[in-house]
Short mmCIF file of C-alpha atoms in Angstrom, two decimals:
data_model
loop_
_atom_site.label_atom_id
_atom_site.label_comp_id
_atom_site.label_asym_id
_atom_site.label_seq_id
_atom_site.Cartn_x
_atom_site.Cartn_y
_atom_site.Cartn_z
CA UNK A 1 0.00 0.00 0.00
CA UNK A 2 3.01 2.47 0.39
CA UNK A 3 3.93 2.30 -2.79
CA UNK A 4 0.18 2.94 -4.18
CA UNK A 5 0.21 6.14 -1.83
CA UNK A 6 3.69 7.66 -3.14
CA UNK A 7 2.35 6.82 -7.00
CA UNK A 8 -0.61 9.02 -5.40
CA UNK A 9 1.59 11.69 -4.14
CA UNK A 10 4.10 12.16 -6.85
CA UNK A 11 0.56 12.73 -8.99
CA UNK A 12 -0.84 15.14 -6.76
CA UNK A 13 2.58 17.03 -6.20
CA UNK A 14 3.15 17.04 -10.20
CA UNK A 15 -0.61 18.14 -11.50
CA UNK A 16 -1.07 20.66 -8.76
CA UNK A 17 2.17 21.54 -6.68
CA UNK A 18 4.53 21.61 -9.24
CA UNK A 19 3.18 22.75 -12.45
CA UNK A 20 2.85 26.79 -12.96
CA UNK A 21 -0.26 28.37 -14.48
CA UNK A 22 1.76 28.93 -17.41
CA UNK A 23 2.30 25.51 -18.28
CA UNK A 24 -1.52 24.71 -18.18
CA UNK A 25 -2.42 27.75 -20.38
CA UNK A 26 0.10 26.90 -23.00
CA UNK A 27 -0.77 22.93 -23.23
CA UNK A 28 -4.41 24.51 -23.94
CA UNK A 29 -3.52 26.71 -26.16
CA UNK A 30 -1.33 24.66 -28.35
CA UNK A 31 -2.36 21.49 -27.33
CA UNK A 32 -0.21 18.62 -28.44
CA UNK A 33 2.66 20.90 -29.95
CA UNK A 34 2.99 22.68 -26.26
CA UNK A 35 6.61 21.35 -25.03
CA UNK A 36 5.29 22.15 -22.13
CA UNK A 37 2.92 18.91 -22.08
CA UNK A 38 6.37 16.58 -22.43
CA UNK A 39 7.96 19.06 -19.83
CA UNK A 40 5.39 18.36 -17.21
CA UNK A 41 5.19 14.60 -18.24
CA UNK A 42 9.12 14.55 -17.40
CA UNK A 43 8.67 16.35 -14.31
CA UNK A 44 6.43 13.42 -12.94
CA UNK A 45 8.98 11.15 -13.89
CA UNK A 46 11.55 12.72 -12.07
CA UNK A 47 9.03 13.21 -9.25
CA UNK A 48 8.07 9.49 -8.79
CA UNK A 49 11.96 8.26 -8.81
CA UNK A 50 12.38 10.87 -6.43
CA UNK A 51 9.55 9.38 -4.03
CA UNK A 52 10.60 6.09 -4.53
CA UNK A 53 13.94 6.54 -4.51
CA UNK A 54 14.51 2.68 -5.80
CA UNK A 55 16.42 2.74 -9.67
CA UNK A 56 14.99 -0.72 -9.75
CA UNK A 57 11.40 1.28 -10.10
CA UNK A 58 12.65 3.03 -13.57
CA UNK A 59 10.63 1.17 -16.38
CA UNK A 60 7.41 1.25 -13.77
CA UNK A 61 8.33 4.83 -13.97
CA UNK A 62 8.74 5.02 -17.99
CA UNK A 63 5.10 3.19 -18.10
CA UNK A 64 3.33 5.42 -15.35
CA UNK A 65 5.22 8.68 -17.61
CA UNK A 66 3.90 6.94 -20.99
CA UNK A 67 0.44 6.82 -19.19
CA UNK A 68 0.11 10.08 -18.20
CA UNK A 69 1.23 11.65 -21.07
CA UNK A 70 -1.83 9.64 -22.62
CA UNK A 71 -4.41 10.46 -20.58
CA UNK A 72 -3.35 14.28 -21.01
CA UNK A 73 -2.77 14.11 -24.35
CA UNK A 74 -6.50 12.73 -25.00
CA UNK A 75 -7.74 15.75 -22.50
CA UNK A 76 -5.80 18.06 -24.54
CA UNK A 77 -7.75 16.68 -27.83
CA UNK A 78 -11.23 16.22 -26.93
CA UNK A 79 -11.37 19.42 -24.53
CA UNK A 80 -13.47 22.68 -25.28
CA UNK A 81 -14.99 25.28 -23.25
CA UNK A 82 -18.46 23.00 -22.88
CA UNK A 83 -17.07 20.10 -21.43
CA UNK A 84 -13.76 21.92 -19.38
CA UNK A 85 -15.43 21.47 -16.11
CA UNK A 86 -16.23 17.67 -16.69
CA UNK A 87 -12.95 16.65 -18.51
CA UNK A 88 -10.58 17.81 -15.20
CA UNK A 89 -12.77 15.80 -13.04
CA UNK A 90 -12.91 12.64 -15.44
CA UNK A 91 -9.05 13.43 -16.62
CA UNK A 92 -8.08 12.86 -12.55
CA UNK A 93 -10.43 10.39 -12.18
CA UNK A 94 -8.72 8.01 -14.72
CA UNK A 95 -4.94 9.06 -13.76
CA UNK A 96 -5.74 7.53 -10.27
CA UNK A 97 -7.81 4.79 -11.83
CA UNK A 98 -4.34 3.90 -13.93
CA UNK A 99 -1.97 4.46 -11.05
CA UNK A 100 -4.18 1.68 -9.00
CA UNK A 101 -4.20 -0.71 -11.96
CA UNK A 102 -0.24 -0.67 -12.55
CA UNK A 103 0.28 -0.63 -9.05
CA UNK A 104 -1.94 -4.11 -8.74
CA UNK A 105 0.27 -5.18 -11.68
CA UNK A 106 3.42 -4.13 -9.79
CA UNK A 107 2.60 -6.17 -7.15
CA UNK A 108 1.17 -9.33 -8.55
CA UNK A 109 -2.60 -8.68 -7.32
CA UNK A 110 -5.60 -9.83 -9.71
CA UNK A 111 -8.71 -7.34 -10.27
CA UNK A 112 -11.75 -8.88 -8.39
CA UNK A 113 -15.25 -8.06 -9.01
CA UNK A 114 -16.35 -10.17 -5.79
CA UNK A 115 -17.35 -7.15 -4.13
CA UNK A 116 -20.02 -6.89 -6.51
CA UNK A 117 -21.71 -9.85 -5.05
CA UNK A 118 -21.58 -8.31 -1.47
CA UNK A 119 -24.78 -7.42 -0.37
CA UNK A 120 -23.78 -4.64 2.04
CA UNK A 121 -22.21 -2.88 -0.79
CA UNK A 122 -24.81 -2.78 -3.32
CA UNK A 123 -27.23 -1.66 -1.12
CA UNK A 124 -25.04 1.44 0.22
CA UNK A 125 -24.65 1.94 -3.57
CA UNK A 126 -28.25 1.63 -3.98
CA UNK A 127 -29.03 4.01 -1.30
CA UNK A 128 -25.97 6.77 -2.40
CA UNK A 129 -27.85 6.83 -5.99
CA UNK A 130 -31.24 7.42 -4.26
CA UNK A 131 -30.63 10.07 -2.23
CA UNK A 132 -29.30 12.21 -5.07
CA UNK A 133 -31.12 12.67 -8.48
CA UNK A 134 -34.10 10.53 -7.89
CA UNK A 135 -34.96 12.30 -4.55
CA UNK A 136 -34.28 15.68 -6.22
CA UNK A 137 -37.09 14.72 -8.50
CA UNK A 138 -39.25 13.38 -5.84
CA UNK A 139 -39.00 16.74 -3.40
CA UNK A 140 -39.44 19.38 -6.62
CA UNK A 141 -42.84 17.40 -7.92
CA UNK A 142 -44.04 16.73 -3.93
CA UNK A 143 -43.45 21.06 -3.50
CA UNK A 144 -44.36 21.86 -7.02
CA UNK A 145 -47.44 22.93 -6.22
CA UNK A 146 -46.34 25.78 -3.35
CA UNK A 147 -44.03 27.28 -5.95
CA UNK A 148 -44.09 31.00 -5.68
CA UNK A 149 -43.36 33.11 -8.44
CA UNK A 150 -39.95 34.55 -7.33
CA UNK A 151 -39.44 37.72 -10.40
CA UNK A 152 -35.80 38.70 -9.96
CA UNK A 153 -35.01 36.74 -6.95
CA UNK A 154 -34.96 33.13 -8.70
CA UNK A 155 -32.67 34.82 -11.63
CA UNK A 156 -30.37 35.75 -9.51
CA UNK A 157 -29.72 32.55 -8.11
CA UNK A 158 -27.34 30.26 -9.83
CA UNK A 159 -28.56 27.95 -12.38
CA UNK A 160 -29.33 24.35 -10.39
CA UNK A 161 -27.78 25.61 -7.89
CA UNK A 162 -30.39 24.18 -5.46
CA UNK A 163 -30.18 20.67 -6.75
CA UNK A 164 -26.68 20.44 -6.56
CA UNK A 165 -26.83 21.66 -3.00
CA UNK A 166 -29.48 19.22 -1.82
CA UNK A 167 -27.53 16.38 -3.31
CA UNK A 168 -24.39 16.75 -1.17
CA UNK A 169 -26.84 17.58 1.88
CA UNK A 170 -28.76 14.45 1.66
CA UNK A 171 -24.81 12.56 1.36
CA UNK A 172 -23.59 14.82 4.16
CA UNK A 173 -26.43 14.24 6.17
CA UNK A 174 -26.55 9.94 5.39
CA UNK A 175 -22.70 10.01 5.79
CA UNK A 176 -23.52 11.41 9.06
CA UNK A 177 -26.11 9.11 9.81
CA UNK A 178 -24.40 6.01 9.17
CA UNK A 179 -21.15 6.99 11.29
CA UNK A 180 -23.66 7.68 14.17
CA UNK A 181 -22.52 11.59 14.55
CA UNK A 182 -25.78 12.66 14.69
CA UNK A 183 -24.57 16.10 16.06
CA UNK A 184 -22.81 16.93 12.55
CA UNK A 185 -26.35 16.50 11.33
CA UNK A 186 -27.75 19.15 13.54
CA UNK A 187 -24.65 21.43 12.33
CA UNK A 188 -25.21 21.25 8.99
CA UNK A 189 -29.28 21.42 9.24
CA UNK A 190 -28.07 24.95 11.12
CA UNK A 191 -25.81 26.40 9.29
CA UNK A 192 -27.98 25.96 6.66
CA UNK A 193 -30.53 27.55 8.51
CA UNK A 194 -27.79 30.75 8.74
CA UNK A 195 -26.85 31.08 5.26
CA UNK A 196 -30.26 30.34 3.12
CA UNK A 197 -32.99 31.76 5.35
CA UNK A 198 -30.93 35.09 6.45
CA UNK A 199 -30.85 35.89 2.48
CA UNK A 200 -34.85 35.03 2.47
CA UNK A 201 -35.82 36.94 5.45
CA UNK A 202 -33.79 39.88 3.69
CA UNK A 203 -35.88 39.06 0.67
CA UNK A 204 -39.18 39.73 3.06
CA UNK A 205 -40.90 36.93 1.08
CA UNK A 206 -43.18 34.88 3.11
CA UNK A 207 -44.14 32.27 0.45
CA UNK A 208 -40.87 31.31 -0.42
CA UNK A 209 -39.41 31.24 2.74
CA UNK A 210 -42.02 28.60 3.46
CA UNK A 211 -41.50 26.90 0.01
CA UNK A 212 -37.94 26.60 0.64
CA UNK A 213 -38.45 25.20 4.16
CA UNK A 214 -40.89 22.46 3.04
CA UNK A 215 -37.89 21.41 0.65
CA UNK A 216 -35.17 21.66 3.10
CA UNK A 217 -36.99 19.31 5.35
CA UNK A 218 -38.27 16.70 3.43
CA UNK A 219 -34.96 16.84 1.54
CA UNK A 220 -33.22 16.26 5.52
CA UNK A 221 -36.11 13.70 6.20
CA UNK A 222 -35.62 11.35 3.49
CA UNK A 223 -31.28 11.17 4.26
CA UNK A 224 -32.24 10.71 8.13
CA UNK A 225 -34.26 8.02 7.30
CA UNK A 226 -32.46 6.52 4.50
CA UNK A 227 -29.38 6.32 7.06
CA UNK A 228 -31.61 5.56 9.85
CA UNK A 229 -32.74 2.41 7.59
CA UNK A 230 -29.24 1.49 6.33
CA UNK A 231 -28.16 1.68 10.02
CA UNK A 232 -31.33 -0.84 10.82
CA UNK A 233 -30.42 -3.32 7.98
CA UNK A 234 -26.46 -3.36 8.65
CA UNK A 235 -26.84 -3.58 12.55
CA UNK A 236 -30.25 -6.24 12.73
CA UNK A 237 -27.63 -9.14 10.03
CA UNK A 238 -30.63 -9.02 7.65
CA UNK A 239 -28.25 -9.85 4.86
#
């Protein structure tokens, strides 16, 4: 495992510590002609032998270095102004993904799937997918019918802004829940409390103060009792 955490930290220290804002502008700009793009792939290299420290490690090195420049390469490519945002997020996602599949080659470990079979797993899977766009759905058709008409306040507001917020509530608040800290769910249901309803109460708008609050509950109801459930399930051996 302390090898899988340095291939994790050389990453980290080369995408983010390490590389100027110059570098990143220029790879965009002239994608795979930038010598910055081979600078920065060198720069990991030397990195991870620094980390590991171990000449024996070189051609694991070379490979990870290959890799990398790869996976950037292909960012570089397919990468606009649309899909920016996504691409850095899937771009990271599949540099760690990499690192954790050549470090199970480096040490002789076979990719199992048997976790798929477990039943505790697929249902906190289960129950992670549920609380986010399905119960979004659920809480805007259940309030639907209290919706104020909001003029310039609902403009201002930032566009699904409110879903996105909900979502990592309702994981917050299950997260929470299933690590029995129960008084991290009271903090967040308060600060939340601070920051949303001190903006409405400035907005002197009765209707969707109480529209908001209807949707802030039953968004907080649903996660307690989805975690309350999980909890119940995990705790009682029903599987």
């Amino acid at each position: 495992m302390i090898i899988l955490l340095k291939l994790f930290m050389a990453h980290l220290a080369g995408d983010f510590l390490f590389q100027p804002e110059s570098w990143v502008k220029a790879k965009e700009k002239k994608k795979l002609l930038a010598w910055q793009l081979y600078a920065h792939t060198l720069l990991h290299a030397v990195l991870l032998m620094l980390i590991m420290w171990n000449w024996y490690f070189l051609l694991w090195t070379l490979l990870i270095a290959f890799v990398h420049l790869v996976i950037d390469s292909a960012k570089l490519l397919l990468q606009n102004k649309d899909n920016q945002r996504v691409l850095f997020f899937v771009d990271q996602l599949i540099h760690f993904i990499a690192l954790w599949l050549i470090w199970m080659w480096y040490e002789g470990h076979y990719i199992s799937f048997l976790f798929w079979e477990n039943e505790k797993i697929i249902l906190l899977i289960t129950l992670i997918i549920f609380l986010t766009q399905p119960v979004s759905i659920a809480v805007k058709i259940f309030i639907s019918k209290w919706a104020p008409h909001t003029g310039d306040l609902e403009t201002a507001s930032l566009q699904s802004a409110g879903k996105y917020i909900g979502i990592l509530e309702r994981l917050l608040v299950f997260i929470f829940m299933i690590s029995n800290e129960w008084q991290a769910v009271g903090f967040l249901l308060a600060a939340k409390s601070v920051f949303r309803f001190g903006n409405l109460h400035e907005a002197k708008d009765r209707k969707l103060t109480e529209y908001i609050l209807i949707g802030t509950l039953m968004s907080f109801g649903i996660a307690v009792l989805t975690g309350m459930g999980y909890r119940l399930i995990i705790l009682s051996n029903f599987f």
